[in-house]
XYZ file of C-alpha atoms in Angstrom:
778
model
C 15.080 -90.025 32.947
C 13.044 -88.963 36.122
C 12.244 -91.083 38.852
C 8.731 -92.427 39.696
C 7.910 -91.423 43.782
C 6.528 -94.546 45.963
C 5.103 -93.554 49.189
C 4.490 -96.009 52.103
C 3.301 -95.542 55.766
C 6.662 -96.645 57.217
C 10.673 -96.486 57.039
C 10.911 -100.417 57.566
C 8.225 -101.213 54.603
C 9.990 -98.487 52.537
C 13.334 -100.319 52.978
C 11.820 -103.541 52.034
C 10.044 -102.461 48.770
C 13.030 -100.258 47.789
C 15.298 -103.091 47.050
C 12.667 -104.995 44.678
C 11.929 -101.716 42.857
C 15.019 -100.702 41.364
C 16.773 -97.478 40.272
C 13.851 -95.921 38.480
C 11.841 -95.674 41.675
C 12.528 -93.546 44.963
C 10.450 -95.036 47.881
C 9.615 -92.682 50.986
C 7.815 -93.022 54.088
C 4.794 -90.559 55.419
C 5.121 -92.166 58.655
C 1.592 -92.770 59.490
C -1.140 -90.337 58.655
C -0.593 -86.908 57.564
C -4.087 -85.487 58.233
C -6.706 -85.954 60.928
C -9.190 -84.178 62.706
C -8.253 -81.248 65.094
C -7.105 -82.151 68.406
C -8.881 -79.302 70.446
C -12.240 -78.892 68.793
C -14.686 -81.754 67.306
C -13.925 -80.635 63.576
C -17.288 -82.079 62.433
C -20.158 -79.810 61.092
C -22.902 -81.138 63.197
C -26.441 -80.067 62.672
C -26.976 -76.618 64.559
C -23.259 -76.398 65.283
C -20.043 -75.021 63.650
C -16.990 -77.156 63.211
C -15.665 -76.179 66.692
C -18.721 -77.600 68.589
C -20.130 -74.508 69.037
C -23.870 -74.231 68.928
C -25.006 -71.759 66.276
C -26.941 -68.864 67.365
C -29.485 -67.376 64.805
C -31.529 -64.579 65.636
C -34.981 -64.552 63.948
C -37.612 -62.507 64.305
C -40.100 -63.740 66.653
C -37.797 -66.614 67.505
C -37.245 -67.670 71.176
C -33.765 -66.326 72.949
C -30.885 -68.369 74.491
C -30.986 -71.890 75.427
C -34.519 -72.733 74.080
C -33.614 -71.364 70.887
C -30.641 -73.665 71.025
C -32.677 -76.513 71.717
C -35.252 -76.003 68.905
C -32.427 -75.281 66.284
C -30.713 -78.572 67.203
C -33.993 -80.426 66.956
C -34.820 -79.596 63.464
C -35.326 -82.539 60.926
C -31.822 -83.317 59.598
C -31.672 -83.184 55.714
C -28.435 -84.083 53.523
C -29.179 -81.558 51.034
C -26.501 -79.465 52.784
C -23.315 -81.178 51.771
C -21.633 -79.948 54.863
C -23.585 -81.616 57.407
C -21.083 -84.238 59.106
C -18.005 -83.300 56.861
C -15.164 -83.229 58.892
C -12.572 -80.527 58.783
C -9.181 -82.119 58.321
C -5.789 -80.737 59.345
C -2.070 -81.329 58.801
C -1.099 -83.309 61.643
C 1.373 -81.435 63.780
C 5.000 -82.196 63.159
C 4.336 -83.550 59.494
C 5.256 -80.128 57.866
C 8.995 -81.630 57.023
C 7.432 -84.926 55.960
C 5.120 -83.144 53.815
C 7.706 -80.819 52.486
C 9.993 -83.441 51.565
C 7.295 -85.463 49.845
C 6.096 -82.571 47.949
C 9.704 -81.912 46.522
C 10.241 -85.545 45.517
C 6.634 -85.712 43.797
C 7.447 -82.473 41.962
C 10.484 -83.950 40.244
C 9.084 -87.404 39.787
C 7.736 -88.948 36.520
C 4.517 -90.467 38.579
C 3.457 -90.860 42.285
C 2.363 -93.874 43.659
C 0.569 -94.328 46.735
C 1.622 -97.799 48.225
C -0.351 -97.593 51.898
C -1.737 -100.752 53.391
C -4.425 -102.550 51.435
C -7.295 -101.472 53.908
C -9.392 -98.366 54.853
C -7.011 -96.956 57.012
C -4.171 -97.319 53.937
C -6.828 -96.076 51.646
C -7.238 -92.923 53.931
C -3.659 -92.108 54.080
C -3.287 -92.198 50.282
C -6.300 -89.894 49.950
C -5.031 -87.542 52.086
C -1.568 -87.631 50.620
C -3.199 -86.993 47.173
C -4.908 -83.982 48.570
C -1.796 -82.596 50.081
C 0.380 -83.077 46.969
C -1.988 -81.802 44.474
C -2.894 -78.542 46.385
C -0.257 -75.697 46.344
C 0.541 -74.280 49.720
C 3.394 -72.151 51.219
C 2.576 -73.608 54.542
C 0.829 -77.105 54.473
C -0.144 -76.849 58.408
C -2.613 -74.159 57.263
C -4.869 -76.585 55.185
C -7.029 -76.918 58.404
C -10.157 -76.365 56.064
C -9.374 -79.431 53.445
C -12.054 -81.537 53.448
C -11.998 -84.980 51.454
C -11.055 -84.150 48.037
C -12.893 -80.753 47.492
C -11.237 -77.186 47.729
C -12.894 -75.068 50.266
C -13.234 -71.218 50.005
C -13.558 -70.470 53.727
C -10.439 -69.049 55.155
C -8.217 -71.662 56.997
C -7.815 -71.614 60.651
C -4.468 -70.445 62.276
C -1.872 -73.399 62.509
C -0.680 -74.016 65.961
C 2.757 -72.836 66.862
C 4.117 -76.387 66.882
C 2.817 -76.867 63.433
C 4.045 -73.502 62.205
C 7.501 -73.824 63.273
C 8.254 -76.788 60.817
C 6.236 -75.321 57.820
C 8.369 -75.264 54.598
C 9.295 -71.425 53.993
C 9.146 -71.755 50.144
C 6.032 -72.351 48.308
C 5.802 -75.390 46.184
C 3.801 -76.353 43.338
C 0.991 -78.483 43.196
C 1.303 -81.859 41.478
C -0.920 -82.811 38.760
C -3.378 -85.147 40.126
C -3.298 -87.345 36.757
C 0.234 -88.577 37.631
C -0.913 -89.547 41.322
C -1.760 -93.272 41.403
C -2.452 -95.884 44.009
C -1.153 -99.484 43.941
C -1.924 -102.054 46.752
C -0.441 -105.585 47.407
C -1.077 -108.308 50.154
C 2.505 -109.091 50.622
C 5.855 -107.505 49.939
C 7.385 -109.796 47.383
C 8.784 -108.983 43.729
C 5.968 -110.754 42.212
C 3.371 -108.831 44.034
C 4.847 -105.893 43.482
C 5.289 -105.961 40.021
C 1.586 -107.128 39.802
C 0.321 -104.094 41.439
C 2.399 -101.750 39.505
C 1.395 -103.240 36.364
C -2.464 -102.335 37.248
C -2.235 -98.842 39.247
C -5.658 -97.375 40.004
C -7.178 -94.080 41.343
C -7.874 -93.682 45.133
C -11.126 -95.839 45.995
C -13.635 -93.428 47.523
C -15.875 -95.954 48.950
C -12.926 -97.245 50.919
C -12.031 -93.497 52.301
C -15.845 -92.917 53.105
C -16.054 -95.932 55.185
C -13.091 -94.970 57.221
C -14.241 -91.394 57.304
C -17.564 -92.422 58.789
C -15.930 -94.528 61.154
C -13.688 -91.717 62.184
C -16.518 -89.257 62.391
C -18.715 -91.640 64.397
C -15.983 -92.257 66.889
C -15.191 -88.538 67.133
C -18.899 -87.588 67.724
C -19.111 -90.081 70.583
C -15.970 -89.316 72.283
C -16.206 -85.667 72.018
C -19.782 -85.498 73.178
C -20.079 -88.170 75.958
C -16.540 -87.504 77.286
C -17.474 -84.099 79.148
C -20.843 -85.679 80.509
C -18.333 -88.130 82.269
C -16.225 -85.250 83.505
C -19.526 -83.507 85.016
C -20.768 -86.739 86.446
C -17.728 -88.881 87.432
C -14.199 -87.478 87.151
C -12.351 -85.048 84.701
C -10.179 -86.941 82.415
C -12.614 -89.864 81.597
C -13.290 -90.736 77.974
C -16.027 -92.712 76.301
C -15.378 -94.690 72.861
C -18.192 -95.968 70.458
C -16.576 -99.479 70.344
C -14.469 -99.687 73.405
C -17.452 -99.080 75.676
C -19.372 -102.189 74.307
C -16.299 -104.128 74.741
C -16.084 -102.948 78.427
C -19.750 -103.637 78.787
C -19.088 -107.400 77.757
C -16.575 -107.532 80.351
C -18.781 -105.934 83.134
C -21.554 -108.383 81.970
C -19.253 -111.215 82.656
C -18.491 -109.834 85.871
C -21.765 -109.273 87.211
C -22.959 -112.964 85.981
C -19.943 -114.345 87.830
C -20.998 -112.688 90.900
C -24.651 -113.882 90.524
C -23.719 -117.274 89.805
C -24.875 -119.786 92.439
C -22.919 -123.025 92.158
C -24.906 -126.256 91.946
C -23.416 -129.550 93.501
C -23.394 -132.582 91.127
C -21.367 -136.184 91.413
C -19.640 -138.102 89.050
C -19.222 -141.932 89.592
C -15.956 -143.632 87.921
C -15.247 -147.350 88.090
C -11.814 -148.958 87.212
C -12.668 -152.306 85.546
C -10.485 -155.345 84.586
C -11.108 -157.357 81.475
C -8.526 -159.817 82.494
C -5.838 -158.328 80.212
C -4.033 -155.023 80.512
C -4.601 -152.436 80.967
C -7.308 -151.459 83.532
C -9.701 -148.852 82.478
C -12.206 -146.280 83.564
C -15.739 -146.008 82.919
C -17.974 -143.269 83.817
C -21.486 -143.750 85.030
C -23.762 -142.603 81.925
C -27.381 -143.916 82.213
C -29.954 -145.303 84.548
C -32.691 -147.523 83.099
C -31.634 -146.469 79.734
C -32.118 -142.578 80.507
C -29.644 -139.784 81.345
C -28.991 -139.595 85.013
C -27.964 -136.504 87.148
C -26.353 -137.374 90.588
C -26.970 -134.237 92.786
C -25.493 -134.798 96.044
C -23.899 -137.344 98.296
C -26.964 -139.402 99.517
C -27.813 -140.252 96.115
C -23.945 -141.008 94.876
C -23.635 -143.385 97.913
C -26.764 -145.279 97.091
C -25.605 -145.884 93.490
C -21.965 -146.870 94.761
C -23.944 -149.507 97.057
C -26.135 -150.709 94.366
C -23.296 -151.163 91.534
C -20.702 -152.337 94.001
C -22.848 -155.815 94.340
C -23.887 -155.934 90.733
C -22.743 -158.040 87.845
C -20.453 -155.698 85.173
C -20.714 -157.045 81.804
C -20.106 -155.464 78.504
C -23.195 -154.443 76.643
C -21.719 -152.957 73.589
C -18.539 -152.278 71.750
C -18.293 -149.813 69.043
C -15.469 -148.930 66.894
C -14.948 -146.429 64.342
C -12.335 -144.127 62.643
C -12.462 -140.528 63.426
C -10.634 -137.698 61.686
C -9.333 -134.486 62.970
C -9.367 -132.068 60.197
C -6.695 -129.132 59.508
C -7.432 -125.793 60.726
C -7.501 -123.076 58.002
C -4.608 -120.706 57.798
C -4.827 -117.627 60.205
C -6.934 -114.762 59.930
C -6.369 -111.880 62.349
C -8.510 -112.816 64.858
C -7.307 -116.586 65.002
C -3.663 -115.459 64.878
C -4.311 -113.030 67.959
C -6.205 -116.118 69.791
C -3.520 -118.825 69.027
C -0.607 -116.355 69.835
C -2.306 -115.910 73.155
C -3.142 -119.693 73.707
C 0.225 -120.713 72.847
C 2.600 -118.093 73.409
C 0.803 -115.961 75.801
C 1.305 -112.751 73.459
C -1.535 -110.207 73.981
C -3.277 -109.172 71.066
C -1.270 -105.627 70.795
C 1.989 -107.717 71.284
C 1.108 -110.119 68.654
C -0.166 -107.407 66.049
C 3.069 -105.322 66.754
C 5.586 -108.437 65.941
C 3.141 -109.033 62.900
C 3.912 -105.546 61.742
C 7.479 -106.081 61.802
C 7.221 -109.624 59.991
C 5.092 -108.087 57.237
C 7.125 -104.707 56.547
C 10.592 -106.649 56.627
C 13.305 -107.812 58.944
C 16.995 -107.995 58.029
C 18.317 -111.251 56.834
C 21.888 -111.086 56.568
C 22.944 -110.596 53.004
C 19.369 -110.709 51.755
C 18.632 -107.382 53.386
C 15.391 -106.791 54.410
C 12.583 -109.263 53.615
C 8.870 -109.361 54.380
C 8.372 -112.921 55.971
C 4.472 -112.744 55.989
C 1.308 -111.385 54.097
C -0.676 -108.562 55.415
C -1.859 -109.350 58.846
C -4.848 -107.530 59.128
C -7.542 -109.674 57.286
C -10.828 -111.686 57.975
C -10.096 -113.989 54.891
C -8.777 -117.577 54.760
C -8.205 -117.304 51.161
C -4.892 -118.362 49.667
C -3.264 -117.287 46.277
C -2.977 -120.213 43.655
C 1.152 -119.423 44.010
C 1.087 -120.147 47.693
C -0.648 -123.307 47.204
C 1.689 -124.485 44.652
C 4.527 -123.701 46.720
C 3.102 -125.137 50.010
C 2.191 -128.424 48.192
C 5.511 -128.689 46.717
C 7.120 -128.347 50.163
C 5.026 -130.985 51.895
C 6.137 -134.183 50.271
C 9.586 -133.122 50.100
C 9.883 -132.390 54.014
C 6.980 -134.772 55.676
C 6.609 -137.211 52.946
C 3.976 -137.762 49.822
C 1.421 -139.516 52.443
C 0.909 -136.155 54.252
C -0.338 -134.348 50.926
C -4.323 -134.425 49.897
C -4.770 -135.200 46.283
C -6.527 -131.597 45.933
C -5.688 -128.387 47.642
C -7.593 -127.862 50.903
C -10.222 -124.868 50.435
C -11.690 -123.146 53.142
C -14.689 -121.070 53.384
C -14.346 -117.423 54.909
C -16.767 -116.123 57.069
C -19.764 -113.615 55.782
C -18.431 -110.226 54.388
C -14.672 -111.281 54.333
C -12.822 -109.402 51.895
C -11.674 -112.084 49.592
C -9.469 -109.744 47.961
C -7.345 -110.184 50.900
C -5.401 -113.286 51.795
C -4.943 -115.110 54.976
C -1.907 -114.359 57.086
C 0.779 -116.783 55.740
C 4.300 -116.719 54.999
C 5.331 -114.907 51.988
C 8.078 -118.046 50.821
C 6.884 -121.226 52.630
C 9.902 -122.639 51.641
C 11.710 -120.272 54.239
C 11.702 -122.561 57.284
C 11.541 -120.919 60.590
C 14.778 -122.651 61.495
C 16.147 -121.033 58.333
C 15.635 -117.420 59.606
C 16.036 -118.027 63.560
C 19.444 -116.489 63.921
C 18.080 -113.556 62.270
C 14.996 -112.995 64.467
C 14.558 -112.239 68.306
C 12.928 -115.019 70.259
C 9.307 -113.367 69.967
C 9.580 -112.638 66.261
C 10.839 -116.099 65.701
C 8.062 -117.818 67.648
C 5.230 -115.798 65.746
C 6.734 -116.504 62.520
C 6.873 -120.351 63.250
C 3.299 -120.128 64.669
C 1.974 -118.689 61.151
C 4.329 -121.150 59.168
C 2.988 -123.899 61.026
C -0.531 -123.192 60.673
C -0.251 -122.534 57.258
C 1.601 -125.745 55.987
C -0.698 -127.573 58.367
C -3.684 -126.206 56.678
C -2.864 -127.991 53.428
C -2.073 -131.526 55.002
C -4.361 -134.464 55.713
C -6.472 -134.959 58.573
C -5.087 -136.652 61.514
C -6.687 -140.380 61.829
C -7.595 -141.828 65.226
C -9.162 -145.314 66.156
C -12.069 -144.525 68.462
C -13.505 -147.182 70.852
C -16.525 -146.672 72.864
C -17.471 -149.408 75.548
C -20.776 -149.685 77.251
C -20.920 -151.770 80.749
C -24.016 -152.668 82.646
C -23.965 -152.906 86.324
C -27.385 -153.609 87.288
C -29.921 -151.099 86.178
C -27.111 -148.518 85.572
C -24.860 -148.134 82.333
C -21.385 -147.114 82.199
C -19.429 -145.864 79.515
C -15.573 -145.885 78.786
C -14.175 -144.069 75.560
C -10.615 -144.581 74.131
C -9.043 -143.114 71.202
C -5.755 -143.876 69.834
C -4.044 -142.036 67.017
C -3.229 -144.030 63.906
C -1.986 -141.153 61.428
C -0.796 -137.853 62.640
C -1.345 -135.912 59.408
C -1.402 -132.220 60.113
C -0.487 -132.586 63.797
C 3.050 -133.777 62.446
C 3.438 -129.912 62.340
C 0.857 -128.282 64.123
C 0.699 -129.824 67.871
C -2.390 -129.090 69.969
C -1.849 -127.338 73.422
C -1.697 -129.695 76.156
C -4.451 -127.998 77.968
C -8.246 -127.774 76.603
C -8.327 -124.157 77.955
C -5.789 -123.149 75.346
C -7.596 -124.711 72.503
C -9.938 -123.672 70.024
C -13.501 -124.849 70.024
C -12.844 -127.280 67.150
C -9.697 -128.283 68.717
C -10.996 -129.409 72.145
C -10.238 -132.978 73.091
C -13.219 -135.840 73.044
C -13.183 -137.509 76.225
C -10.915 -140.517 75.980
C -8.354 -139.090 73.447
C -5.269 -140.653 73.793
C -6.558 -143.355 76.059
C -6.178 -147.359 75.062
C -8.778 -149.673 75.997
C -8.359 -153.466 76.151
C -9.992 -155.756 73.529
C -13.374 -156.880 74.863
C -16.194 -158.407 73.401
C -20.023 -158.182 73.981
C -21.384 -160.137 76.739
C -17.980 -160.061 78.556
C -18.005 -160.083 82.520
C -15.232 -157.553 83.724
C -14.314 -157.384 87.338
C -14.664 -154.068 89.198
C -11.422 -153.240 90.700
C -12.746 -150.110 92.524
C -15.372 -147.496 92.308
C -15.147 -143.543 93.229
C -17.944 -141.052 93.470
C -16.400 -137.623 93.075
C -18.270 -134.133 94.391
C -18.189 -131.168 91.838
C -19.744 -127.861 91.597
C -20.616 -125.988 88.411
C -18.585 -123.093 87.691
C -19.413 -119.408 86.859
C -18.411 -118.405 83.198
C -14.636 -117.734 83.110
C -13.249 -114.064 83.032
C -12.344 -113.088 79.602
C -8.616 -112.997 78.412
C -7.144 -111.693 75.265
C -8.203 -114.935 73.133
C -11.439 -115.316 74.438
C -12.400 -111.718 74.265
C -11.104 -111.346 70.878
C -13.382 -114.416 69.889
C -16.442 -112.817 71.468
C -15.702 -109.513 69.826
C -15.585 -111.239 66.385
C -18.357 -113.482 66.816
C -20.556 -110.301 68.256
C -19.436 -108.460 65.032
C -17.732 -105.625 67.218
C -14.855 -104.099 65.793
C -13.041 -105.480 62.510
C -9.381 -107.118 62.138
C -7.650 -103.764 62.299
C -9.133 -102.687 65.427
C -9.584 -105.757 68.000
C -5.855 -104.938 69.687
C -6.428 -101.517 69.837
C -9.919 -101.811 71.462
C -8.374 -104.048 74.269
C -5.343 -101.956 74.756
C -7.504 -98.777 74.960
C -10.022 -99.953 77.758
C -6.727 -101.271 79.890
C -4.925 -97.971 79.328
C -7.948 -95.997 80.288
C -8.033 -98.046 83.457
C -11.604 -99.541 82.890
C -10.264 -102.969 83.344
C -7.329 -104.931 84.769
C -5.495 -108.000 84.121
C -4.976 -110.707 86.715
C -3.572 -113.789 85.793
C -3.994 -112.765 82.195
C -7.768 -112.487 82.852
C -9.704 -108.933 82.450
C -11.680 -107.835 85.312
C -13.527 -104.245 85.457
C -12.180 -101.880 87.886
C -14.411 -100.174 90.199
C -14.235 -97.277 87.846
C -14.877 -99.268 84.955
C -17.766 -100.856 86.126
C -19.685 -97.589 87.206
C -18.595 -95.946 83.985
C -20.173 -98.867 81.948
C -23.243 -98.881 84.187
C -24.066 -95.279 83.552
C -23.307 -95.208 79.667
C -25.221 -98.092 79.243
C -28.281 -96.813 81.006
C -28.322 -93.344 79.471
C -27.373 -94.693 75.822
C -28.971 -98.039 75.703
C -29.010 -98.204 71.921
C -25.766 -96.605 71.150
C -23.729 -99.037 73.339
C -25.897 -102.001 72.584
C -24.052 -104.919 71.111
C -26.233 -105.765 68.209
C -26.472 -102.084 67.175
C -22.869 -101.717 67.199
C -22.474 -104.790 64.894
C -25.124 -103.442 62.640
C -23.116 -100.384 62.451
C -20.211 -102.248 61.475
C -21.845 -103.975 58.579
C -23.055 -100.282 57.282
C -19.368 -99.294 57.365
C -18.797 -102.319 55.112
C -21.932 -101.475 52.896
C -20.270 -97.925 52.568
C -17.079 -99.853 51.671
C -18.813 -101.641 48.840
C -20.593 -98.499 47.447
C -24.096 -99.749 48.913
C -24.721 -97.064 51.417
C -24.033 -93.176 51.117
C -21.554 -92.636 54.268
C -23.732 -89.659 55.490
C -27.011 -91.807 55.643
C -25.066 -93.887 58.193
C -23.977 -91.202 60.180
C -27.332 -89.347 59.931
C -28.961 -92.607 61.289
C -26.477 -92.694 64.140
C -26.881 -89.113 64.983
C -30.906 -89.180 65.210
C -30.413 -91.848 67.905
C -27.689 -90.283 69.598
C -28.590 -86.757 70.049
C -31.848 -87.858 71.643
C -29.809 -89.884 74.425
C -27.426 -86.987 74.753
C -29.989 -84.601 75.681
C -31.491 -86.520 78.496
C -27.861 -87.768 79.875
C -26.919 -84.406 80.547
C -29.908 -83.858 82.728
C -30.774 -87.383 83.905
C -27.384 -89.258 84.247
C -26.965 -90.065 88.019
C -23.862 -87.972 89.450
C -20.977 -89.515 91.505
C -20.036 -85.777 92.318
C -23.376 -84.885 93.570
C -23.783 -88.234 95.235
C -25.715 -91.274 94.382
C -28.333 -92.363 96.751
C -27.723 -96.191 98.068
C -31.156 -96.665 99.905
C -29.157 -97.344 102.897
C -29.262 -95.603 106.377
C -25.946 -93.776 107.763
C -24.183 -96.444 109.920
C -23.151 -93.548 112.318
C -25.944 -91.266 112.871
C -29.011 -93.476 111.747
C -30.859 -90.559 110.107
C -28.790 -89.361 106.939
C -28.763 -91.850 103.874
C -25.583 -93.114 102.410
C -24.438 -91.596 98.993
C -22.077 -93.192 96.890
C -19.398 -90.639 95.518
C -15.766 -90.587 93.988
C -12.626 -88.267 95.068
C -9.174 -88.567 93.751
C -8.809 -91.644 95.965
C -11.405 -93.453 94.572
C -15.221 -94.594 95.369
C -16.481 -93.923 99.122
C -19.710 -93.832 100.880
C -20.668 -90.676 102.677
C -23.708 -89.545 104.769
C -26.124 -87.257 103.320
C -26.251 -85.081 106.279
C -22.644 -83.790 105.970
C -21.197 -81.816 107.531
C -23.175 -82.624 110.571
C -22.328 -86.573 110.419
C -18.878 -86.799 108.923
C -19.455 -90.659 108.496
C -17.229 -92.200 105.542
C -16.392 -95.521 104.147
C -13.647 -96.364 101.640
C -14.974 -98.411 98.710
C -11.369 -99.340 97.456
C -10.826 -103.041 97.070
C -8.969 -104.830 100.099
C -5.283 -104.836 99.007
C -2.530 -106.477 100.526
C -0.063 -104.742 102.826
C 3.301 -106.317 101.408
C 4.257 -106.545 97.532
C 6.463 -109.579 96.462
C 8.913 -109.633 93.763
C 7.928 -113.095 92.522
C 6.698 -113.106 88.552
C 2.798 -112.787 88.167
C 0.904 -114.273 85.464
C 1.122 -110.874 83.707
C 2.823 -110.369 80.237
C 4.900 -107.462 79.121
C 2.952 -105.796 76.287
C 6.376 -104.953 74.365
C 8.292 -108.323 74.575
C 6.002 -110.875 76.013
C 7.729 -111.705 79.018
C 6.411 -112.089 82.494
C 5.798 -109.006 84.522
C 7.081 -108.973 88.138
C 5.546 -106.840 91.293
C 8.252 -104.643 92.454
C 8.227 -101.787 95.052
C 9.989 -98.468 94.439
C 10.370 -95.279 95.755
C 7.155 -94.210 94.491
C 5.145 -97.534 95.542
C 4.629 -100.688 93.731
C 4.838 -101.494 90.208
C 4.806 -104.086 87.523
C 8.254 -104.515 85.797
C 9.279 -106.754 83.079
C 11.393 -109.578 84.032
C 13.218 -109.334 80.752
C 15.489 -106.163 82.360
C 17.537 -104.709 81.219
C 16.871 -105.760 77.810
C 13.547 -104.923 77.919
C 12.654 -101.741 80.442
C 8.768 -101.854 80.268
C 6.934 -100.828 83.691
C 3.272 -100.505 84.447
C 1.580 -98.984 87.145
C -0.619 -101.117 89.112
C -4.253 -99.658 88.634
C -7.403 -100.031 90.986
C -7.746 -103.846 91.607
C -4.259 -104.929 91.240
C -2.424 -102.292 93.093
C -0.167 -103.741 96.203
C 0.618 -100.900 98.308
C -2.329 -100.206 100.834
C -4.416 -96.905 99.958
C -5.462 -94.954 103.171
C -9.055 -94.052 103.792
C -10.120 -90.586 102.521
C -9.741 -87.930 105.018
C -12.489 -85.453 105.158
C -9.903 -82.401 105.556
C -8.579 -83.582 102.190
C -12.272 -82.733 100.555
C -13.286 -79.351 99.402
C -16.902 -78.334 99.926
C -18.829 -77.105 96.643
C -22.277 -75.187 96.570
C -24.134 -78.213 95.169
C -26.971 -79.382 97.949
C -28.423 -82.856 98.878
C -31.065 -83.078 101.245
C -30.454 -79.579 102.076
C -26.911 -80.176 103.347
C -23.215 -79.615 101.374
C -21.551 -82.466 100.144
C -17.754 -82.895 99.629
C -16.567 -81.919 96.098
C -14.712 -84.038 93.955
C -11.003 -83.104 93.053
């Protein structure tokens, strides 16, 4: 009897699934995507261009020639009658020839082929591409450069790259009958979920594929069209991303708000009071003559202190009530990333890497490879009935019946959440963290423990507190004391709150007085003033983003989706547009200037609201409500207008951007801001007659320390330390030698001193400013 072939993305996932399917199935991995857009060309048929990105030149009778004709060609109204418009030209990814050959051979002899990629757009696209590759005969799969979606093209395919041709199979393989190719999805790798998926196989969902394709096309258009402008205006090698640039904008705008912030002085006044029985308790100035009061300076504070020091302190009111703190819902992707950063200091990228391992399967001794959590890319808080029944069985056994609510707790997902997905939870809640600890490394264990605790807590009773509020009159002034004592720990039995308010979600923040006991007092009781303390404060600027708060901001603004938050953040860090200091993001000088140029030239495209609306359109494509070409067309029509202007009007750091300031040396020329391979600098417009130059790089300390900084390794989560080597200073993981991760120090965090630019190091080009030659950027 012929076996059925199951194809997944990774070997780890294949290993876990294989043990559940039995001997009638062969499980193989595609190792991620097998097809993508070409690397060296845009690979999209844009209006007026061929897939290489070159302008089409159409000679017509009476038509204008040259650039004017090209401009006219691109500005014709776009119609979607031509089904090739915006169509991507997909290619077999270099190096995937052997993988595809192996899959073809296995599929040819299989009774059926099941595509079991992840249950999201990316997994659906991988499945669609595998279906295309397997159902199309080819001697050399890498030559299928013109394969586009599910249609066969008559055009002659492009020649493969040398690297692609080398591992191409030499023997022609017969195509697989598309009727025996099926799609199966499951949110968790468990026997029951897998059986359910294989009981109801389906075809590839073209709507999901369209949504992924639309996103890929949009991202490619932005990257390929804007990056060359940055090369021309700033520096070669720079790039722009449709979503990443918006994230960078958020960081830059926060930095500008911090710089513009003007601290405001204010005072608080605290009184320590004695009720005749312990404990002494503190009350804070609350009102004056029944109205809210602001104390803005020391003079006002001293006046109040003098007045209340002589006054009679008498209890005006005592209010007691029971307060509940409800358990949080199980994790979505964004909440997992936020909690993992706040509690474990894992970056979003590190969290997703660890979660991927827990989802695909880890070795648990004699049990073999076991998947410990459900699919980790989700915006849903939905939980299956089986999982609810299991956790409701666990809670009374482990914690007591008084921790279990009468009915399961149900939570509402945010708008447009995919309810077909589940929240991130353990696949088997009976598998407690301590049961698997010996099989997991420290980071995997901590993340699994966090997910397990959150899921269990979500189905427990609220924590209950007795809250007391005492208002005390002192002449015309009213002071308030608040105390709160835990009466029943509820879900806090398993899911403790972080000690610092800064590390808590908004719904976890402490009320003032939580955990503070107050003495028994009655209305009208006279109290003794023990001491009074005025404290000076200054308002603080908005804090810089960290991993948790940036993910939260992206989610609230509708920027990106659960599967993209981590890559958005890691991309802008890797491009050196932002740097991290003590765990918080700051824009580098390069990132700030690139963001400013892009936002000014592409105001709509990199607008937060516009980007969020585009994400909603991708959701509508996925739901079959919007044709993917319509969304791309709408974007292109806005984008191409800005693109034409940007090429001509965007300010250039290569030519020099006027600052409006006179040269400090000659007093005649204007200072221009420019960029070299050393960074940004100011130079005189009268160069070479005036050789004034001023480095704009941040001040950097001379000496480097090996002491740990609050930077964390992307691979293992341990602290990074600043080290000095033969090539300068760098960050190294303190987990060495187990983890050998290093990271170079980018602008804003480097330690080694950078010398000022020497004019002899810069070449001169033919561009003129105010009639004088200026240094050219390397």
